[in-house]
JSON list of C-alpha atoms in Angstrom, two decimals:
[
{"chain": "D", "resi": 212, "resn": "GLU", "atom": "CA", "xyz": [7.01, -6.01, 60.95]},
{"chain": "D", "resi": 213, "resn": "ASP", "atom": "CA", "xyz": [8.08, -3.10, 58.76]},
{"chain": "D", "resi": 214, "resn": "GLN", "atom": "CA", "xyz": [11.74, -3.29, 57.74]},
{"chain": "D", "resi": 215, "resn": "VAL", "atom": "CA", "xyz": [14.25, -1.25, 55.75]},
{"chain": "D", "resi": 216, "resn": "THR", "atom": "CA", "xyz": [17.60, -2.59, 54.51]},
{"chain": "D", "resi": 217, "resn": "GLN", "atom": "CA", "xyz": [20.13, -0.31, 52.86]},
{"chain": "D", "resi": 218, "resn": "SER", "atom": "CA", "xyz": [23.07, -1.41, 50.75]},
{"chain": "D", "resi": 219, "resn": "PRO", "atom": "CA", "xyz": [25.94, -1.08, 50.52]},
{"chain": "D", "resi": 220, "resn": "GLU", "atom": "CA", "xyz": [26.86, -0.06, 54.09]},
{"chain": "D", "resi": 221, "resn": "ALA", "atom": "CA", "xyz": [29.69, 2.07, 52.70]},
{"chain": "D", "resi": 222, "resn": "LEU", "atom": "CA", "xyz": [30.60, 3.24, 49.21]},
{"chain": "D", "resi": 223, "resn": "ARG", "atom": "CA", "xyz": [33.73, 4.98, 48.03]},
{"chain": "D", "resi": 224, "resn": "LEU", "atom": "CA", "xyz": [33.61, 6.78, 44.68]},
{"chain": "D", "resi": 225, "resn": "GLN", "atom": "CA", "xyz": [35.98, 8.86, 42.65]},
{"chain": "D", "resi": 226, "resn": "GLU", "atom": "CA", "xyz": [34.73, 12.33, 41.81]},
{"chain": "D", "resi": 227, "resn": "GLY", "atom": "CA", "xyz": [32.56, 12.05, 38.69]},
{"chain": "D", "resi": 228, "resn": "GLU", "atom": "CA", "xyz": [31.95, 8.30, 39.11]},
{"chain": "D", "resi": 229, "resn": "SER", "atom": "CA", "xyz": [28.17, 7.81, 39.09]},
{"chain": "D", "resi": 230, "resn": "SER", "atom": "CA", "xyz": [26.55, 5.08, 41.20]},
{"chain": "D", "resi": 231, "resn": "SER", "atom": "CA", "xyz": [23.38, 4.06, 43.03]},
{"chain": "D", "resi": 232, "resn": "LEU", "atom": "CA", "xyz": [22.40, 3.36, 46.62]},
{"chain": "D", "resi": 233, "resn": "ASN", "atom": "CA", "xyz": [19.73, 0.76, 47.35]},
{"chain": "D", "resi": 234, "resn": "CYS", "atom": "CA", "xyz": [16.91, 0.74, 49.89]},
{"chain": "D", "resi": 235, "resn": "SER", "atom": "CA", "xyz": [14.86, -2.46, 50.12]},
{"chain": "D", "resi": 236, "resn": "TYR", "atom": "CA", "xyz": [11.73, -2.41, 52.23]},
{"chain": "D", "resi": 237, "resn": "THR", "atom": "CA", "xyz": [8.85, -4.48, 53.52]},
{"chain": "D", "resi": 238, "resn": "VAL", "atom": "CA", "xyz": [5.89, -2.54, 54.85]},
{"chain": "D", "resi": 239, "resn": "SER", "atom": "CA", "xyz": [2.22, -3.14, 55.44]},
{"chain": "D", "resi": 240, "resn": "GLY", "atom": "CA", "xyz": [0.85, -0.59, 53.01]},
{"chain": "D", "resi": 241, "resn": "LEU", "atom": "CA", "xyz": [3.35, 2.07, 51.98]},
{"chain": "D", "resi": 242, "resn": "ARG", "atom": "CA", "xyz": [2.31, 5.61, 52.76]},
{"chain": "D", "resi": 243, "resn": "GLY", "atom": "CA", "xyz": [5.67, 7.14, 51.82]},
{"chain": "D", "resi": 244, "resn": "LEU", "atom": "CA", "xyz": [9.39, 6.44, 51.37]},
{"chain": "D", "resi": 245, "resn": "PHE", "atom": "CA", "xyz": [11.81, 9.11, 52.55]},
{"chain": "D", "resi": 246, "resn": "TRP", "atom": "CA", "xyz": [15.45, 9.86, 51.76]},
{"chain": "D", "resi": 247, "resn": "TYR", "atom": "CA", "xyz": [17.67, 11.91, 54.07]},
{"chain": "D", "resi": 248, "resn": "ARG", "atom": "CA", "xyz": [21.25, 13.09, 53.98]},
{"chain": "D", "resi": 249, "resn": "GLN", "atom": "CA", "xyz": [23.21, 13.20, 57.26]},
{"chain": "D", "resi": 250, "resn": "ASP", "atom": "CA", "xyz": [26.58, 14.85, 57.80]},
{"chain": "D", "resi": 251, "resn": "PRO", "atom": "CA", "xyz": [28.72, 13.64, 60.75]},
{"chain": "D", "resi": 252, "resn": "GLY", "atom": "CA", "xyz": [27.40, 14.87, 64.09]},
{"chain": "D", "resi": 253, "resn": "LYS", "atom": "CA", "xyz": [24.43, 16.67, 62.52]},
{"chain": "D", "resi": 254, "resn": "GLY", "atom": "CA", "xyz": [20.73, 16.01, 62.18]},
{"chain": "D", "resi": 255, "resn": "PRO", "atom": "CA", "xyz": [19.36, 14.27, 59.08]},
{"chain": "D", "resi": 256, "resn": "GLU", "atom": "CA", "xyz": [18.39, 16.66, 56.29]},
{"chain": "D", "resi": 257, "resn": "PHE", "atom": "CA", "xyz": [15.29, 15.85, 54.25]},
{"chain": "D", "resi": 258, "resn": "LEU", "atom": "CA", "xyz": [15.85, 15.12, 50.55]},
{"chain": "D", "resi": 259, "resn": "PHE", "atom": "CA", "xyz": [12.79, 13.41, 49.00]},
{"chain": "D", "resi": 260, "resn": "THR", "atom": "CA", "xyz": [9.48, 11.72, 49.66]},
{"chain": "D", "resi": 261, "resn": "LEU", "atom": "CA", "xyz": [8.19, 9.12, 47.18]},
{"chain": "D", "resi": 262, "resn": "TYR", "atom": "CA", "xyz": [4.65, 7.83, 47.40]},
{"chain": "D", "resi": 263, "resn": "SER", "atom": "CA", "xyz": [4.00, 5.29, 44.65]},
{"chain": "D", "resi": 264, "resn": "ALA", "atom": "CA", "xyz": [5.84, 2.84, 42.42]},
{"chain": "D", "resi": 265, "resn": "GLY", "atom": "CA", "xyz": [7.21, 4.50, 39.32]},
{"chain": "D", "resi": 266, "resn": "GLU", "atom": "CA", "xyz": [7.61, 7.88, 40.95]},
{"chain": "D", "resi": 267, "resn": "GLU", "atom": "CA", "xyz": [10.92, 9.73, 40.50]},
{"chain": "D", "resi": 268, "resn": "LYS", "atom": "CA", "xyz": [12.29, 12.90, 42.08]},
{"chain": "D", "resi": 269, "resn": "GLU", "atom": "CA", "xyz": [15.46, 14.86, 41.36]},
{"chain": "D", "resi": 270, "resn": "LYS", "atom": "CA", "xyz": [17.57, 17.41, 43.18]},
{"chain": "D", "resi": 271, "resn": "GLU", "atom": "CA", "xyz": [20.86, 18.55, 41.70]},
{"chain": "D", "resi": 272, "resn": "ARG", "atom": "CA", "xyz": [23.00, 15.40, 41.22]},
{"chain": "D", "resi": 273, "resn": "LEU", "atom": "CA", "xyz": [20.54, 13.15, 43.09]},
{"chain": "D", "resi": 274, "resn": "LYS", "atom": "CA", "xyz": [17.63, 11.21, 41.65]},
{"chain": "D", "resi": 275, "resn": "ALA", "atom": "CA", "xyz": [15.37, 8.93, 43.70]},
{"chain": "D", "resi": 276, "resn": "THR", "atom": "CA", "xyz": [13.21, 6.20, 42.20]},
{"chain": "D", "resi": 277, "resn": "LEU", "atom": "CA", "xyz": [10.67, 3.82, 43.71]},
{"chain": "D", "resi": 278, "resn": "THR", "atom": "CA", "xyz": [9.39, 0.32, 42.93]},
{"chain": "D", "resi": 279, "resn": "LYS", "atom": "CA", "xyz": [7.07, -1.88, 44.99]},
{"chain": "D", "resi": 280, "resn": "LYS", "atom": "CA", "xyz": [10.01, -3.44, 46.84]},
{"chain": "D", "resi": 281, "resn": "GLU", "atom": "CA", "xyz": [12.89, -0.97, 46.72]},
{"chain": "D", "resi": 282, "resn": "SER", "atom": "CA", "xyz": [14.10, 2.53, 46.10]},
{"chain": "D", "resi": 283, "resn": "PHE", "atom": "CA", "xyz": [17.30, 3.71, 44.49]},
{"chain": "D", "resi": 284, "resn": "LEU", "atom": "CA", "xyz": [19.18, 6.93, 45.06]},
{"chain": "D", "resi": 285, "resn": "HIS", "atom": "CA", "xyz": [21.19, 7.61, 41.93]},
{"chain": "D", "resi": 286, "resn": "ILE", "atom": "CA", "xyz": [24.14, 9.97, 42.22]},
{"chain": "D", "resi": 287, "resn": "THR", "atom": "CA", "xyz": [25.34, 11.42, 38.93]},
{"chain": "D", "resi": 288, "resn": "ALA", "atom": "CA", "xyz": [28.89, 12.76, 38.63]},
{"chain": "D", "resi": 289, "resn": "PRO", "atom": "CA", "xyz": [29.32, 13.10, 42.41]},
{"chain": "D", "resi": 290, "resn": "LYS", "atom": "CA", "xyz": [31.51, 15.73, 44.02]},
{"chain": "D", "resi": 291, "resn": "PRO", "atom": "CA", "xyz": [33.40, 15.55, 47.34]},
{"chain": "D", "resi": 292, "resn": "GLU", "atom": "CA", "xyz": [30.67, 17.65, 48.97]},
{"chain": "D", "resi": 293, "resn": "ASP", "atom": "CA", "xyz": [28.21, 14.81, 48.35]},
{"chain": "D", "resi": 294, "resn": "SER", "atom": "CA", "xyz": [30.09, 12.75, 50.96]},
{"chain": "D", "resi": 295, "resn": "ALA", "atom": "CA", "xyz": [27.63, 11.94, 53.75]},
{"chain": "D", "resi": 296, "resn": "THR", "atom": "CA", "xyz": [25.49, 9.15, 55.13]},
{"chain": "D", "resi": 297, "resn": "TYR", "atom": "CA", "xyz": [22.25, 8.66, 53.20]},
{"chain": "D", "resi": 298, "resn": "LEU", "atom": "CA", "xyz": [19.29, 7.35, 55.17]},
{"chain": "D", "resi": 299, "resn": "CYS", "atom": "CA", "xyz": [16.14, 5.72, 53.83]},
{"chain": "D", "resi": 300, "resn": "ALA", "atom": "CA", "xyz": [12.90, 5.43, 55.81]},
{"chain": "D", "resi": 301, "resn": "VAL", "atom": "CA", "xyz": [9.38, 4.15, 55.20]},
{"chain": "D", "resi": 302, "resn": "GLN", "atom": "CA", "xyz": [6.05, 5.10, 56.67]},
{"chain": "D", "resi": 303, "resn": "ALA", "atom": "CA", "xyz": [3.26, 2.55, 56.72]},
{"chain": "D", "resi": 304, "resn": "ALA", "atom": "CA", "xyz": [-0.38, 3.30, 56.17]},
{"chain": "D", "resi": 305, "resn": "GLY", "atom": "CA", "xyz": [-2.07, 4.70, 59.26]},
{"chain": "D", "resi": 306, "resn": "ASN", "atom": "CA", "xyz": [0.50, 7.45, 59.82]},
{"chain": "D", "resi": 307, "resn": "THR", "atom": "CA", "xyz": [2.80, 5.37, 61.98]},
{"chain": "D", "resi": 308, "resn": "PRO", "atom": "CA", "xyz": [6.31, 6.65, 62.81]},
{"chain": "D", "resi": 309, "resn": "LEU", "atom": "CA", "xyz": [9.01, 6.32, 60.18]},
{"chain": "D", "resi": 310, "resn": "VAL", "atom": "CA", "xyz": [11.11, 3.15, 60.17]},
{"chain": "D", "resi": 311, "resn": "PHE", "atom": "CA", "xyz": [14.73, 3.91, 59.23]},
{"chain": "D", "resi": 312, "resn": "GLY", "atom": "CA", "xyz": [17.44, 1.86, 57.60]},
{"chain": "D", "resi": 313, "resn": "LYS", "atom": "CA", "xyz": [20.97, 1.98, 58.96]},
{"chain": "D", "resi": 314, "resn": "GLY", "atom": "CA", "xyz": [22.21, 4.13, 56.11]},
{"chain": "D", "resi": 315, "resn": "THR", "atom": "CA", "xyz": [24.87, 4.09, 53.41]},
{"chain": "D", "resi": 316, "resn": "ARG", "atom": "CA", "xyz": [28.05, 6.01, 54.14]},
{"chain": "D", "resi": 317, "resn": "LEU", "atom": "CA", "xyz": [29.21, 7.63, 50.89]},
{"chain": "D", "resi": 318, "resn": "SER", "atom": "CA", "xyz": [32.72, 8.97, 50.41]},
{"chain": "D", "resi": 319, "resn": "VAL", "atom": "CA", "xyz": [33.58, 10.86, 47.21]},
{"chain": "D", "resi": 320, "resn": "ILE", "atom": "CA", "xyz": [37.29, 11.28, 46.60]},
{"chain": "D", "resi": 321, "resn": "ALA", "atom": "CA", "xyz": [38.69, 14.15, 44.53]},
{"chain": "T", "resi": 285, "resn": "ASP", "atom": "CA", "xyz": [15.99, 30.57, 62.98]},
{"chain": "T", "resi": 286, "resn": "ALA", "atom": "CA", "xyz": [16.12, 26.78, 63.04]},
{"chain": "T", "resi": 287, "resn": "ASP", "atom": "CA", "xyz": [12.82, 24.92, 62.74]},
{"chain": "T", "resi": 288, "resn": "VAL", "atom": "CA", "xyz": [13.78, 22.45, 65.50]},
{"chain": "T", "resi": 289, "resn": "THR", "atom": "CA", "xyz": [16.09, 23.40, 68.36]},
{"chain": "T", "resi": 290, "resn": "GLN", "atom": "CA", "xyz": [17.60, 21.17, 71.01]},
{"chain": "T", "resi": 291, "resn": "THR", "atom": "CA", "xyz": [19.26, 22.07, 74.30]},
{"chain": "T", "resi": 292, "resn": "PRO", "atom": "CA", "xyz": [21.84, 21.34, 75.44]},
{"chain": "T", "resi": 293, "resn": "ARG", "atom": "CA", "xyz": [23.92, 20.50, 72.36]},
{"chain": "T", "resi": 294, "resn": "ASN", "atom": "CA", "xyz": [26.52, 18.64, 74.39]},
{"chain": "T", "resi": 295, "resn": "ARG", "atom": "CA", "xyz": [26.34, 17.19, 77.88]},
{"chain": "T", "resi": 296, "resn": "ILE", "atom": "CA", "xyz": [28.69, 15.13, 79.99]},
{"chain": "T", "resi": 297, "resn": "THR", "atom": "CA", "xyz": [27.22, 13.62, 83.13]},
{"chain": "T", "resi": 298, "resn": "LYS", "atom": "CA", "xyz": [27.85, 10.87, 85.65]},
{"chain": "T", "resi": 299, "resn": "THR", "atom": "CA", "xyz": [26.13, 7.56, 86.22]},
{"chain": "T", "resi": 300, "resn": "GLY", "atom": "CA", "xyz": [23.00, 7.93, 88.33]},
{"chain": "T", "resi": 301, "resn": "LYS", "atom": "CA", "xyz": [22.33, 11.58, 87.53]},
{"chain": "T", "resi": 302, "resn": "ARG", "atom": "CA", "xyz": [18.98, 12.81, 86.21]},
{"chain": "T", "resi": 303, "resn": "ILE", "atom": "CA", "xyz": [19.21, 14.48, 82.83]},
{"chain": "T", "resi": 304, "resn": "MET", "atom": "CA", "xyz": [16.65, 16.39, 80.77]},
{"chain": "T", "resi": 305, "resn": "LEU", "atom": "CA", "xyz": [17.01, 17.11, 77.06]},
{"chain": "T", "resi": 306, "resn": "GLU", "atom": "CA", "xyz": [14.73, 19.77, 75.66]},
{"chain": "T", "resi": 307, "resn": "CYS", "atom": "CA", "xyz": [13.27, 20.24, 72.21]},
{"chain": "T", "resi": 308, "resn": "SER", "atom": "CA", "xyz": [11.19, 22.99, 70.67]},
{"chain": "T", "resi": 309, "resn": "GLN", "atom": "CA", "xyz": [9.86, 23.47, 67.16]},
{"chain": "T", "resi": 310, "resn": "THR", "atom": "CA", "xyz": [8.45, 26.39, 65.17]},
{"chain": "T", "resi": 311, "resn": "LYS", "atom": "CA", "xyz": [6.85, 24.35, 62.36]},
{"chain": "T", "resi": 312, "resn": "GLY", "atom": "CA", "xyz": [3.45, 24.28, 64.05]},
{"chain": "T", "resi": 313, "resn": "HIS", "atom": "CA", "xyz": [3.26, 20.49, 63.73]},
{"chain": "T", "resi": 314, "resn": "ASP", "atom": "CA", "xyz": [1.45, 18.25, 66.19]},
{"chain": "T", "resi": 315, "resn": "ARG", "atom": "CA", "xyz": [3.81, 15.27, 65.88]},
{"chain": "T", "resi": 316, "resn": "MET", "atom": "CA", "xyz": [7.12, 15.11, 67.70]},
{"chain": "T", "resi": 317, "resn": "TYR", "atom": "CA", "xyz": [9.68, 12.35, 68.22]},
{"chain": "T", "resi": 318, "resn": "TRP", "atom": "CA", "xyz": [12.82, 11.45, 70.16]},
{"chain": "T", "resi": 319, "resn": "TYR", "atom": "CA", "xyz": [15.48, 9.19, 68.60]},
{"chain": "T", "resi": 320, "resn": "ARG", "atom": "CA", "xyz": [18.90, 8.02, 69.63]},
{"chain": "T", "resi": 321, "resn": "GLN", "atom": "CA", "xyz": [21.67, 7.21, 67.17]},
{"chain": "T", "resi": 322, "resn": "ASP", "atom": "CA", "xyz": [24.55, 4.86, 67.86]},
{"chain": "T", "resi": 323, "resn": "PRO", "atom": "CA", "xyz": [27.31, 3.86, 65.41]},
{"chain": "T", "resi": 324, "resn": "GLY", "atom": "CA", "xyz": [26.22, 0.81, 63.42]},
{"chain": "T", "resi": 325, "resn": "LEU", "atom": "CA", "xyz": [22.70, 0.80, 64.89]},
{"chain": "T", "resi": 326, "resn": "GLY", "atom": "CA", "xyz": [21.13, 3.67, 63.01]},
{"chain": "T", "resi": 327, "resn": "LEU", "atom": "CA", "xyz": [18.28, 5.82, 64.32]},
{"chain": "T", "resi": 328, "resn": "ARG", "atom": "CA", "xyz": [16.11, 4.18, 66.94]},
{"chain": "T", "resi": 329, "resn": "LEU", "atom": "CA", "xyz": [12.81, 5.61, 68.16]},
{"chain": "T", "resi": 330, "resn": "ILE", "atom": "CA", "xyz": [12.53, 6.24, 71.90]},
{"chain": "T", "resi": 331, "resn": "TYR", "atom": "CA", "xyz": [9.16, 8.00, 72.27]},
{"chain": "T", "resi": 332, "resn": "TYR", "atom": "CA", "xyz": [6.72, 9.84, 70.05]},
{"chain": "T", "resi": 333, "resn": "SER", "atom": "CA", "xyz": [3.74, 12.11, 70.52]},
{"chain": "T", "resi": 334, "resn": "PHE", "atom": "CA", "xyz": [1.00, 12.80, 67.97]},
{"chain": "T", "resi": 335, "resn": "ASP", "atom": "CA", "xyz": [-0.51, 15.64, 70.00]},
{"chain": "T", "resi": 336, "resn": "VAL", "atom": "CA", "xyz": [-0.21, 17.22, 73.44]},
{"chain": "T", "resi": 337, "resn": "LYS", "atom": "CA", "xyz": [-2.32, 14.53, 75.12]},
{"chain": "T", "resi": 338, "resn": "ASP", "atom": "CA", "xyz": [-0.80, 11.59, 73.26]},
{"chain": "T", "resi": 339, "resn": "ILE", "atom": "CA", "xyz": [2.46, 9.87, 74.29]},
{"chain": "T", "resi": 340, "resn": "ASN", "atom": "CA", "xyz": [3.66, 6.56, 72.85]},
{"chain": "T", "resi": 341, "resn": "LYS", "atom": "CA", "xyz": [6.62, 4.31, 73.52]},
{"chain": "T", "resi": 342, "resn": "GLY", "atom": "CA", "xyz": [9.03, 3.55, 70.72]},
{"chain": "T", "resi": 343, "resn": "GLU", "atom": "CA", "xyz": [11.28, 0.54, 70.34]},
{"chain": "T", "resi": 344, "resn": "ILE", "atom": "CA", "xyz": [13.76, 1.50, 73.10]},
{"chain": "T", "resi": 345, "resn": "SER", "atom": "CA", "xyz": [11.83, 3.42, 75.79]},
{"chain": "T", "resi": 346, "resn": "ASP", "atom": "CA", "xyz": [13.22, 1.63, 78.87]},
{"chain": "T", "resi": 347, "resn": "GLY", "atom": "CA", "xyz": [15.21, 4.04, 81.05]},
{"chain": "T", "resi": 348, "resn": "TYR", "atom": "CA", "xyz": [13.63, 7.11, 79.43]},
{"chain": "T", "resi": 349, "resn": "SER", "atom": "CA", "xyz": [10.55, 9.26, 80.01]},
{"chain": "T", "resi": 350, "resn": "VAL", "atom": "CA", "xyz": [9.08, 12.21, 78.14]},
{"chain": "T", "resi": 351, "resn": "SER", "atom": "CA", "xyz": [6.89, 15.24, 78.72]},
{"chain": "T", "resi": 352, "resn": "ARG", "atom": "CA", "xyz": [4.90, 17.13, 76.08]},
{"chain": "T", "resi": 353, "resn": "GLN", "atom": "CA", "xyz": [4.53, 20.56, 77.66]},
{"chain": "T", "resi": 354, "resn": "ALA", "atom": "CA", "xyz": [2.94, 22.25, 74.63]},
{"chain": "T", "resi": 355, "resn": "GLN", "atom": "CA", "xyz": [2.48, 21.68, 70.94]},
{"chain": "T", "resi": 356, "resn": "ALA", "atom": "CA", "xyz": [5.94, 23.11, 70.35]},
{"chain": "T", "resi": 357, "resn": "LYS", "atom": "CA", "xyz": [7.83, 21.49, 73.25]},
{"chain": "T", "resi": 358, "resn": "PHE", "atom": "CA", "xyz": [8.80, 17.89, 73.90]},
{"chain": "T", "resi": 359, "resn": "SER", "atom": "CA", "xyz": [11.34, 16.93, 76.58]},
{"chain": "T", "resi": 360, "resn": "LEU", "atom": "CA", "xyz": [13.23, 13.69, 77.14]},
{"chain": "T", "resi": 361, "resn": "SER", "atom": "CA", "xyz": [14.41, 12.66, 80.60]},
{"chain": "T", "resi": 362, "resn": "LEU", "atom": "CA", "xyz": [16.88, 10.06, 81.78]},
{"chain": "T", "resi": 363, "resn": "GLU", "atom": "CA", "xyz": [15.88, 9.46, 85.40]},
{"chain": "T", "resi": 364, "resn": "SER", "atom": "CA", "xyz": [19.13, 7.73, 86.34]},
{"chain": "T", "resi": 365, "resn": "ALA", "atom": "CA", "xyz": [21.69, 7.88, 83.55]},
{"chain": "T", "resi": 366, "resn": "ILE", "atom": "CA", "xyz": [23.86, 4.87, 82.76]},
{"chain": "T", "resi": 367, "resn": "PRO", "atom": "CA", "xyz": [26.92, 4.62, 80.48]},
{"chain": "T", "resi": 368, "resn": "ASN", "atom": "CA", "xyz": [25.12, 2.70, 77.70]},
{"chain": "T", "resi": 369, "resn": "GLN", "atom": "CA", "xyz": [22.87, 5.73, 77.25]},
{"chain": "T", "resi": 370, "resn": "THR", "atom": "CA", "xyz": [25.85, 7.55, 75.80]},
{"chain": "T", "resi": 371, "resn": "ALA", "atom": "CA", "xyz": [24.69, 8.45, 72.29]},
{"chain": "T", "resi": 372, "resn": "LEU", "atom": "CA", "xyz": [23.60, 11.19, 69.91]},
{"chain": "T", "resi": 373, "resn": "TYR", "atom": "CA", "xyz": [19.96, 12.16, 70.57]},
{"chain": "T", "resi": 374, "resn": "PHE", "atom": "CA", "xyz": [17.69, 13.75, 67.97]},
{"chain": "T", "resi": 375, "resn": "CYS", "atom": "CA", "xyz": [14.33, 15.40, 68.28]},
{"chain": "T", "resi": 376, "resn": "ALA", "atom": "CA", "xyz": [12.08, 15.59, 65.23]},
{"chain": "T", "resi": 377, "resn": "THR", "atom": "CA", "xyz": [8.71, 16.94, 64.17]},
{"chain": "T", "resi": 378, "resn": "SER", "atom": "CA", "xyz": [6.60, 15.90, 61.20]},
{"chain": "T", "resi": 379, "resn": "GLY", "atom": "CA", "xyz": [3.89, 17.33, 59.04]},
{"chain": "T", "resi": 380, "resn": "PRO", "atom": "CA", "xyz": [1.88, 15.70, 56.27]},
{"chain": "T", "resi": 381, "resn": "THR", "atom": "CA", "xyz": [4.79, 15.13, 53.92]},
{"chain": "T", "resi": 382, "resn": "GLU", "atom": "CA", "xyz": [8.10, 15.73, 55.71]},
{"chain": "T", "resi": 383, "resn": "GLN", "atom": "CA", "xyz": [9.88, 15.05, 58.98]},
{"chain": "T", "resi": 384, "resn": "PHE", "atom": "CA", "xyz": [12.35, 17.64, 60.26]},
{"chain": "T", "resi": 385, "resn": "PHE", "atom": "CA", "xyz": [15.17, 16.86, 62.64]},
{"chain": "T", "resi": 386, "resn": "GLY", "atom": "CA", "xyz": [16.93, 18.98, 65.19]},
{"chain": "T", "resi": 387, "resn": "PRO", "atom": "CA", "xyz": [20.71, 19.41, 65.32]},
{"chain": "T", "resi": 388, "resn": "GLY", "atom": "CA", "xyz": [21.17, 16.74, 67.99]},
{"chain": "T", "resi": 389, "resn": "THR", "atom": "CA", "xyz": [22.43, 16.49, 71.57]},
{"chain": "T", "resi": 390, "resn": "ARG", "atom": "CA", "xyz": [25.62, 14.56, 72.20]},
{"chain": "T", "resi": 391, "resn": "LEU", "atom": "CA", "xyz": [25.27, 12.93, 75.62]},
{"chain": "T", "resi": 392, "resn": "THR", "atom": "CA", "xyz": [28.13, 11.22, 77.41]},
{"chain": "T", "resi": 393, "resn": "VAL", "atom": "CA", "xyz": [27.49, 9.28, 80.62]},
{"chain": "T", "resi": 394, "resn": "LEU", "atom": "CA", "xyz": [30.64, 8.50, 82.59]}
]
């Protein structure tokens, strides 16, 4: 069974304090790993798709990396507006629906 | 205009009532999904459809039904609502590389 585990469940950072969020996964043939940002009461907003180990993608203060067992979302010098829940999801080979983790709730304090 | 729209955005109803949540998308994608989100449980897949003639159950389909009226429209029904169906409901559509979510419907069953 495909599974996604995100850690930590919650993370509190001071503004400017860089850190990383972890997404560990088990999947029968990875087709893609997805990162989303979700603000309270709103729909998840797409950030990145990673397809193969070693791949990296960046967007502003966010950088996502992928290995064969996990992905990291690195946040460099975060700002309060980066506060949100970050969701990770995997898609197995065969175009099956995404399997989501429970998310990491990030709070950035000014 | 939003790529994925959901109506209503908020709904309060009583136990035993029939409820329909509607979703439409302008991305031109064949694949559509319904999820529910509960605190601490993450996003859980209710039903998904890979084209107009294809409907599949997700992990928590009991108590729900769906209708795919057209490529762009996918409705979720609660035939007889119960209080533990109180949640935030999201519709989504996916293309080859991304999945887009709607803004959500907050449903409260009293």
